[in-house]
Coordinates of C-alpha atoms in Angstrom, one line a residue:
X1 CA 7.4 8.2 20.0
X2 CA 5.6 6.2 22.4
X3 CA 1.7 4.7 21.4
X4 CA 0.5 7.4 23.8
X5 CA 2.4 10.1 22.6
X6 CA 1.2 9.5 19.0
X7 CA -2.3 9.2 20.0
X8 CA -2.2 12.6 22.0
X9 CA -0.3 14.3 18.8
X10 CA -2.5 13.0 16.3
X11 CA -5.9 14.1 18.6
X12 CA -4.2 17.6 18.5
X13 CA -4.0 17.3 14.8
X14 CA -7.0 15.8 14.2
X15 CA -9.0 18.6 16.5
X16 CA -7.5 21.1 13.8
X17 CA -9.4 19.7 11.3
X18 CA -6.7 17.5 9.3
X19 CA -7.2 14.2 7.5
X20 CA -6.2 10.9 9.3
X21 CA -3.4 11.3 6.6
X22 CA -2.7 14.5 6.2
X23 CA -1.9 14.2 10.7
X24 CA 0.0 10.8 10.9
X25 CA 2.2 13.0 7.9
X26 CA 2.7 15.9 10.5
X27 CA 4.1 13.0 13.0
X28 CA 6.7 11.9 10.6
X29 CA 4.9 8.2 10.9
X30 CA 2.3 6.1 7.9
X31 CA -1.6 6.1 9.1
X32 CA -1.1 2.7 9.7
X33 CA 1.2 3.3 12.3
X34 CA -0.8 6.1 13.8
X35 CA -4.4 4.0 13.5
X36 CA -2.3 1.4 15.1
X37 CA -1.4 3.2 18.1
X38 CA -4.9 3.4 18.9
X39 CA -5.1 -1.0 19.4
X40 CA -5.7 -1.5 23.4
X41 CA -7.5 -0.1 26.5
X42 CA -7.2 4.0 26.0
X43 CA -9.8 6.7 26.2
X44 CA -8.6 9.4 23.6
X45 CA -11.7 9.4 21.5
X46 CA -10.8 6.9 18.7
X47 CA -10.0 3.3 19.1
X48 CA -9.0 0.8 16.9
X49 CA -9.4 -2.9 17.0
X50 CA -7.3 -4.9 14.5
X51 CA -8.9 -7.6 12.0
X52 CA -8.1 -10.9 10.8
X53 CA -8.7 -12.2 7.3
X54 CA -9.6 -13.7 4.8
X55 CA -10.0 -10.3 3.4
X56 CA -12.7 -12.0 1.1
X57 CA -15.0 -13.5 3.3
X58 CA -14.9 -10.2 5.5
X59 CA -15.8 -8.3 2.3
X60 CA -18.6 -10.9 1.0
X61 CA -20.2 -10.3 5.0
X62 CA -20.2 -6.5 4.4
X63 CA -23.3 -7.2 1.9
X64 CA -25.8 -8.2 4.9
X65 CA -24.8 -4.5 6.6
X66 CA -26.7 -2.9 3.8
X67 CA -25.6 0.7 2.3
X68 CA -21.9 1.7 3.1
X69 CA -19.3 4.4 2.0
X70 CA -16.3 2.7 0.0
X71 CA -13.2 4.9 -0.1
X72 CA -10.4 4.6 -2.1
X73 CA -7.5 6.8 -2.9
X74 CA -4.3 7.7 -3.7
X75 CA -1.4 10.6 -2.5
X76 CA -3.5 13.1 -4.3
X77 CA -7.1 11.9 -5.1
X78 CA -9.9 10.3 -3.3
X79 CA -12.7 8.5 -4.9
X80 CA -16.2 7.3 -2.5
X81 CA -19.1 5.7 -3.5
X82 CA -22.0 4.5 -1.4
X83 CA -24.0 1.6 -2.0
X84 CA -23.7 -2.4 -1.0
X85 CA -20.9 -4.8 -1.4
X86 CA -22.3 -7.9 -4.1
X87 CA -21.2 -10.0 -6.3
X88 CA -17.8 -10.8 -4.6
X89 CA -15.4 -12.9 -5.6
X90 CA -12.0 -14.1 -6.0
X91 CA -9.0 -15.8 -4.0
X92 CA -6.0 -15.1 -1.5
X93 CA -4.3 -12.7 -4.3
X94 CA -6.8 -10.7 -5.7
X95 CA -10.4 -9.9 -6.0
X96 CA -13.7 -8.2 -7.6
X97 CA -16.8 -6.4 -6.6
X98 CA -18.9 -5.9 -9.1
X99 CA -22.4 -4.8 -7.4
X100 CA -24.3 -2.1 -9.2
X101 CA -22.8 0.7 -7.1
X102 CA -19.3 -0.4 -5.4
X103 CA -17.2 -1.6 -8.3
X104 CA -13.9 -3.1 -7.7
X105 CA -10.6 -4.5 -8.7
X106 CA -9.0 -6.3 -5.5
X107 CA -5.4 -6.8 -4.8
X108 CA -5.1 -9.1 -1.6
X109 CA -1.3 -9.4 -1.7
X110 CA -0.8 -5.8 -0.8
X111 CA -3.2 -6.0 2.0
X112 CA -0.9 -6.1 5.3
X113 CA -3.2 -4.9 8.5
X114 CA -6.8 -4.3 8.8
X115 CA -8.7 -2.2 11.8
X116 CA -12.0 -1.4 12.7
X117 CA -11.6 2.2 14.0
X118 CA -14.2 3.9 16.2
X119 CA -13.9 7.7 16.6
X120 CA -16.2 10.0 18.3
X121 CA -17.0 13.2 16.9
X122 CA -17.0 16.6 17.1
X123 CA -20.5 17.1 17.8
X124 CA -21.5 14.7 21.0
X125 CA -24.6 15.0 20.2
X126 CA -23.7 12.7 17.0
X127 CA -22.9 9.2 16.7
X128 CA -19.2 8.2 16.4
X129 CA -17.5 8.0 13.1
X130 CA -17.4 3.5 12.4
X131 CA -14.6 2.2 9.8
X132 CA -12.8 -0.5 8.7
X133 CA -9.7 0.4 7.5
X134 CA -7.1 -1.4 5.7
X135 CA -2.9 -0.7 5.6
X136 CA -0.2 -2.1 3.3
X137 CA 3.1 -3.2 4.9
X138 CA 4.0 0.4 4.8
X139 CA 1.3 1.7 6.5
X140 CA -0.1 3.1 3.4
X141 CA -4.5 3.3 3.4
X142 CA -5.4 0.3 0.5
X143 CA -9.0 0.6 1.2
X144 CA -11.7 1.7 3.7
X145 CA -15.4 1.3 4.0
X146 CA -17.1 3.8 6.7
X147 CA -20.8 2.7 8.5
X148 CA -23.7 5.8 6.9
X149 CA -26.5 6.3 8.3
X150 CA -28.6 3.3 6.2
X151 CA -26.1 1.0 7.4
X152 CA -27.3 -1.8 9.7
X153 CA -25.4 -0.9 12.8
X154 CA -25.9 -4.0 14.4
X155 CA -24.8 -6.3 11.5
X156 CA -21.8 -3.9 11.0
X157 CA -20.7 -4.5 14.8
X158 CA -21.1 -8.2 14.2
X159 CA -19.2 -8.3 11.3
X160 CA -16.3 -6.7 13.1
X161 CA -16.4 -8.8 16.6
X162 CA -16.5 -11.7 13.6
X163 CA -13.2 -10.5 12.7
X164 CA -11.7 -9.1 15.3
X165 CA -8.1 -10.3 16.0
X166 CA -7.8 -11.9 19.6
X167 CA -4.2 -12.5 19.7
X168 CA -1.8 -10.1 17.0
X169 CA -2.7 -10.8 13.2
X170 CA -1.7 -13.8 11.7
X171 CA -0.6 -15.3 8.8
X172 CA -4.0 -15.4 7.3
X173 CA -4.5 -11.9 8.3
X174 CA -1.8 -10.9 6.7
X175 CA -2.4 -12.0 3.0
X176 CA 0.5 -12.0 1.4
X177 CA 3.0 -9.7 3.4
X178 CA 5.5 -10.7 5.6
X179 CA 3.6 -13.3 7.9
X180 CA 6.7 -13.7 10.2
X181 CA 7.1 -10.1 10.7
X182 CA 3.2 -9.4 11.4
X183 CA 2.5 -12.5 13.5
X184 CA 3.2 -11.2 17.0
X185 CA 4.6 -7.8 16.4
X186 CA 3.7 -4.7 18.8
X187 CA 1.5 -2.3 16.6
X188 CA 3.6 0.1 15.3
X189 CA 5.8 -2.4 14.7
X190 CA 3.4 -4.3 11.9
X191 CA 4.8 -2.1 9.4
X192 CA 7.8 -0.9 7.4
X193 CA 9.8 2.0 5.7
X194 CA 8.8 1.2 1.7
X195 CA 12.4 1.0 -0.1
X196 CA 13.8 3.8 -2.9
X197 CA 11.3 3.6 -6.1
X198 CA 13.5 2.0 -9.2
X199 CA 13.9 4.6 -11.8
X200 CA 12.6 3.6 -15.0
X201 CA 14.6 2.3 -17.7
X202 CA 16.5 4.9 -19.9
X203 CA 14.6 5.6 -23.2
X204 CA 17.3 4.1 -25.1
X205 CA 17.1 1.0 -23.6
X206 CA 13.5 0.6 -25.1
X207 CA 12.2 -1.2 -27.9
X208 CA 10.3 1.4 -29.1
X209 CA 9.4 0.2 -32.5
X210 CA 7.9 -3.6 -31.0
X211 CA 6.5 -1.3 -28.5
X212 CA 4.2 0.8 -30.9
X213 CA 3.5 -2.2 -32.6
X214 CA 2.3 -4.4 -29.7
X215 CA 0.3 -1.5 -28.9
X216 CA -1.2 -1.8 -32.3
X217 CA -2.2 -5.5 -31.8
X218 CA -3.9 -5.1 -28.7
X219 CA -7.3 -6.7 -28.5
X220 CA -8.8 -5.9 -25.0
X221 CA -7.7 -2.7 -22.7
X222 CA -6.6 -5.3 -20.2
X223 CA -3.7 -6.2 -22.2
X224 CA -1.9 -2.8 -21.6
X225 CA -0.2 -3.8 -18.2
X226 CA 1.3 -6.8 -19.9
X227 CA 2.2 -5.2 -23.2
X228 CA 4.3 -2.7 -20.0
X229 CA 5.8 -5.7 -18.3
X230 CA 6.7 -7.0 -21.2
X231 CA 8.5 -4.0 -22.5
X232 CA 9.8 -2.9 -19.4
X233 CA 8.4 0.6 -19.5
X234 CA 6.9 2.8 -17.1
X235 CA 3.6 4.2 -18.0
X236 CA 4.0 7.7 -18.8
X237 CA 7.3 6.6 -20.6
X238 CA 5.4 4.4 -22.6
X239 CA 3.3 7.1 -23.6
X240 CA 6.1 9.4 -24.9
X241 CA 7.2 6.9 -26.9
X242 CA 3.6 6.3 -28.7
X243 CA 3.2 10.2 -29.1
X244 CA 1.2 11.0 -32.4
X245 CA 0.7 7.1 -33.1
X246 CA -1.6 6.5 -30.2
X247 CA -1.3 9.5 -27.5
X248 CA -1.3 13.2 -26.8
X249 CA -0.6 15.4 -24.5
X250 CA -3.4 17.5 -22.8
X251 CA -3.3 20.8 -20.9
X252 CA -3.6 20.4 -17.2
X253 CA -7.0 22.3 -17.2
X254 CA -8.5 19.5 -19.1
X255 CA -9.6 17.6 -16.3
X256 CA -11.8 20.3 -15.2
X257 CA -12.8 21.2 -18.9
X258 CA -13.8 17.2 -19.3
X259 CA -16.0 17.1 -15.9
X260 CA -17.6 20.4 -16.5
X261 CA -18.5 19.3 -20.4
X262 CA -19.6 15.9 -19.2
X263 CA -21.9 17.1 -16.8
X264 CA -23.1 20.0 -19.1
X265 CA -23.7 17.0 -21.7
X266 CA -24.9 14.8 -19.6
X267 CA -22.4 12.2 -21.2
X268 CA -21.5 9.2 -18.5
X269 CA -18.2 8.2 -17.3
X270 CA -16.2 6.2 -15.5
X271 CA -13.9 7.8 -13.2
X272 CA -10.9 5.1 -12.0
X273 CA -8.6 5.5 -8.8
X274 CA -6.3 3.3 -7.2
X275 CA -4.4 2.4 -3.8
X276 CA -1.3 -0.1 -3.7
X277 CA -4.0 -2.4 -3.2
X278 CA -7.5 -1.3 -5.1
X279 CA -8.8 0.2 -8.1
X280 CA -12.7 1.9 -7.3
X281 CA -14.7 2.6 -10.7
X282 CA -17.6 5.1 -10.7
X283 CA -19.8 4.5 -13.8
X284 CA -22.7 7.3 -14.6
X285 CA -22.9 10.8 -15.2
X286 CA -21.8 13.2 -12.6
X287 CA -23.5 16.3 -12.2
X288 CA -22.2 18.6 -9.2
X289 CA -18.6 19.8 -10.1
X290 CA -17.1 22.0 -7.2
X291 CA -13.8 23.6 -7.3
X292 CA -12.0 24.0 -3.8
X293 CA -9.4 25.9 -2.5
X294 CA -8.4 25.1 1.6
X295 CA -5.3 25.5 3.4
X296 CA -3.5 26.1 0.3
X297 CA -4.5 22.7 -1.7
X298 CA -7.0 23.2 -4.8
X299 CA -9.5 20.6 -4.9
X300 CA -11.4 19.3 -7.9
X301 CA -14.5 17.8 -6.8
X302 CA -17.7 16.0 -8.1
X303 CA -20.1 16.0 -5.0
X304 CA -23.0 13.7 -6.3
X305 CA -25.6 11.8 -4.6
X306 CA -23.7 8.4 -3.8
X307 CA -20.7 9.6 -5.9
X308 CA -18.0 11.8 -4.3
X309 CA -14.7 12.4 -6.0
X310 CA -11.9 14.6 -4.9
X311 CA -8.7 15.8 -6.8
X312 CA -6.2 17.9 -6.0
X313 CA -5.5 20.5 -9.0
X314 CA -2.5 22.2 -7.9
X315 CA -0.9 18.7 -8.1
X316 CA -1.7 17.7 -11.6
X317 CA 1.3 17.9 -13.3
X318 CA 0.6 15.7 -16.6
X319 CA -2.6 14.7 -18.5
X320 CA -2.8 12.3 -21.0
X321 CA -5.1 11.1 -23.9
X322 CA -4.3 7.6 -24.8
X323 CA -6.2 5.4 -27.3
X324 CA -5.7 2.0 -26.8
X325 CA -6.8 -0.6 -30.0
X326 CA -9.7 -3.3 -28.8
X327 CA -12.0 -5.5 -30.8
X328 CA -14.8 -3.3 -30.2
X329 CA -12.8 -0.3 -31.8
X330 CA -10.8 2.4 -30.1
X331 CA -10.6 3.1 -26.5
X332 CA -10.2 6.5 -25.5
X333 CA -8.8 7.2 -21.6
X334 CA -8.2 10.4 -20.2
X335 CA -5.0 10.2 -17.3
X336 CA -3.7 12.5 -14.8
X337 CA -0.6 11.8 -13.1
X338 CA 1.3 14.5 -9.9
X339 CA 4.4 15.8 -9.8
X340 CA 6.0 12.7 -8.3
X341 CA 4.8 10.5 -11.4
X342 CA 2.1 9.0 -9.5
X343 CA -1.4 8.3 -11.7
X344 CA -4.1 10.1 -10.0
X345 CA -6.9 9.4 -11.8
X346 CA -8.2 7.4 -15.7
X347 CA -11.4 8.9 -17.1
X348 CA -13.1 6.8 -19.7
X349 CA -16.7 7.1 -21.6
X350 CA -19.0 4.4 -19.8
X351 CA -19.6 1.1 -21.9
X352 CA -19.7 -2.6 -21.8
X353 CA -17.6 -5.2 -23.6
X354 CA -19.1 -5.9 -26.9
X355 CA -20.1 -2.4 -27.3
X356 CA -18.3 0.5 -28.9
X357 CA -16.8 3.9 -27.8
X358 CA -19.7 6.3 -27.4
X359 CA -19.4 9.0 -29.8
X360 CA -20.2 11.6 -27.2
X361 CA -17.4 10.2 -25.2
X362 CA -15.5 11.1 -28.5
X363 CA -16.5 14.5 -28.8
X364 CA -15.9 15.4 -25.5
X365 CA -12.1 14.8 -25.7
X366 CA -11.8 15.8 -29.0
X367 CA -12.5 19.3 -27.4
X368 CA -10.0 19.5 -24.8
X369 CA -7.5 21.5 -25.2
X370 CA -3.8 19.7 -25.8
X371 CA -0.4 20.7 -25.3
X372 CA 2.6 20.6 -28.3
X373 CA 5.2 17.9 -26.9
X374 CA 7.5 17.0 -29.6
X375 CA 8.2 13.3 -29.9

């Protein structure tokens, strides 16, 4: 398809009411490629004008805008908070946010393309949609942050002619992907087919026991993806193999179950999801839990003042409770993953290091209902 083509298709699509996602799918192309389509002189109601990095220092410039939306998701959730970027920092690679409202865990090397994307909207009477938007080298959304109403408008447009990308991105643009391949490439052209998944190891192949036992020495929560590298285990197979030691199988309805009890309770949490290239952490009680059904898609939603979170429940295919050994005591997660294996979303009680479990947290899983696996 031609850039003109796409764009005409994917205004069709979007007039329909379908995600940015949801209609680059329906092409057969990424979002990247179809928010890339939309570079140059056109008049289809959304344009996009690509970005140059660092990805940092456009980030740490966000805080002078004021009050944003962050968005970050996954295949099957989407987590968005509103509040200001502060307290960045970090390097090329990765990064952190850790302001009182947008909390962040930053991973630079998967962040290919960036666009600021402009679309006008349905109403004409409203002000067009304003986003920055931000593509892996396979087209898949890492992050986005969209301009609300408290924004500063102005400093949000300066930010972005700051950034803008006069000739195609560069190298430092790029951060980390294929600098060759972006540097001068036509739009749709700035990304690629992502290559087969590797299967995970066979069971056999593990070191169970020295896995268990790892497990059992861990000190800090942030140990576990090591303690997997290590081992060469895939995350759910890890915890099959650490059934009845330090996991358990839940029912699928215990995500609901959790949010309803926790808002009931009025017990805080933090509510994890992640992108190829961020993780975005709500911490604080939720109180508004909706359940959705549209177009054949069951959504689980929290739809809180400065907190939205949106999970699709006919997709859950496994939860989790894992209990992972820290110097502060046990740390209790709850973990959805889809049918495809993909995690959706970690639930945790809220606390700081150097503080213990809450008990409430506690009680609240030790309710959910769990499912017989055998080990």
């Amino acid at each position: 398809m031609t850039d003109q083509e796409i764009r005409e298709r994917f205004r069709a699509l979007r007039a329909e009411g379908r995600r940015h996602k949801d209609a680059a799918e329906a092409l057969g192309i990424s979002e990247g490629e179809a928010i890339a389509a939309h570079v140059g002189e056109h008049d289809d109601g959304l344009h996009a004008t690509r970005l140059r990095g660092p990805w940092l220092d456009l980030l740490q410039a966000l805080e002078w805008c004021g009050p944003v939306l962050a968005l970050t998701r996954n295949t099957s959730t989407v987590h968005e908070k509103t509040g200001v970027y502060k307290k960045l920092s970090g390097g090329e690679k990765m990064g952190l946010a850790l302001g009182e409202d947008i909390d962040l865990r930053l991973f630079f090397g998967n962040w290919h393309a960036g666009f600021a994307v402009s679309e006008a909207a349905n109403d004409p009477a409203l002000p067009p949609s304003t986003s920055l938007q931000f593509f892996d080298a396979h087209g898949v959304a890492v992050h986005k942050i969209f301009a609300r109403p408290a924004t500063d408008r102005a400093a949000f447009q300066a930010l972005i002619e700051a950034h803008a990308a006069a000739q195609p991105i560069e190298a430092d643009g790029a951060e980390g992907a294929d600098s060759a391949e972006a540097a001068g490439a036509e739009p749709q052209a700035l990304f690629r087919a992502p290559e087969p998944a590797k299967p995970p190891r066979p069971d056999a192949e593990i070191d169970q026991p020295g896995l268990v036992e790892a497990w059992r020495a861990m000190q800090d929560t942030h140990e576990f993806f090591g303690l997997l590298r290590r081992f060469e285990v895939e995350r759910q197979q890890s915890f099959r193999m650490a059934i009845d030691a330090f996991t358990e199988r839940a029912d699928t309805g215990a995500l609901r179950e959790m949010l309803y009890d926790a808002a009931f309770e009025g017990t805080p949490i933090m509510v994890f999801v992640g992108s190829p290239g961020c993780i975005q952490i709500h911490s604080g009680p939720v109180q508004r839990i909706e359940p959705m059904a549209m177009r054949g898609m069951r959504w689980l939603n929290v739809l809180d003042p400065g907190f939205n979170l949106h999970l699709r429940e006919d997709l859950v295919e496994t939860v989790w409770i894992v209990r992972k050994p820290t110097s502060d005591g046990i740390v209790t997660s709850v973990e959805a993953f889809d049918r495809e294996g993909g995690l959706m979303a970690m639930f945790f009680g809220v606390r700081k290091p150097g503080q213990a479990e809450s008990e409430s947290w506690r009680r609240l899983v030790a309710k959910l209902p769990r499912l017989e696996v055998a080990a």
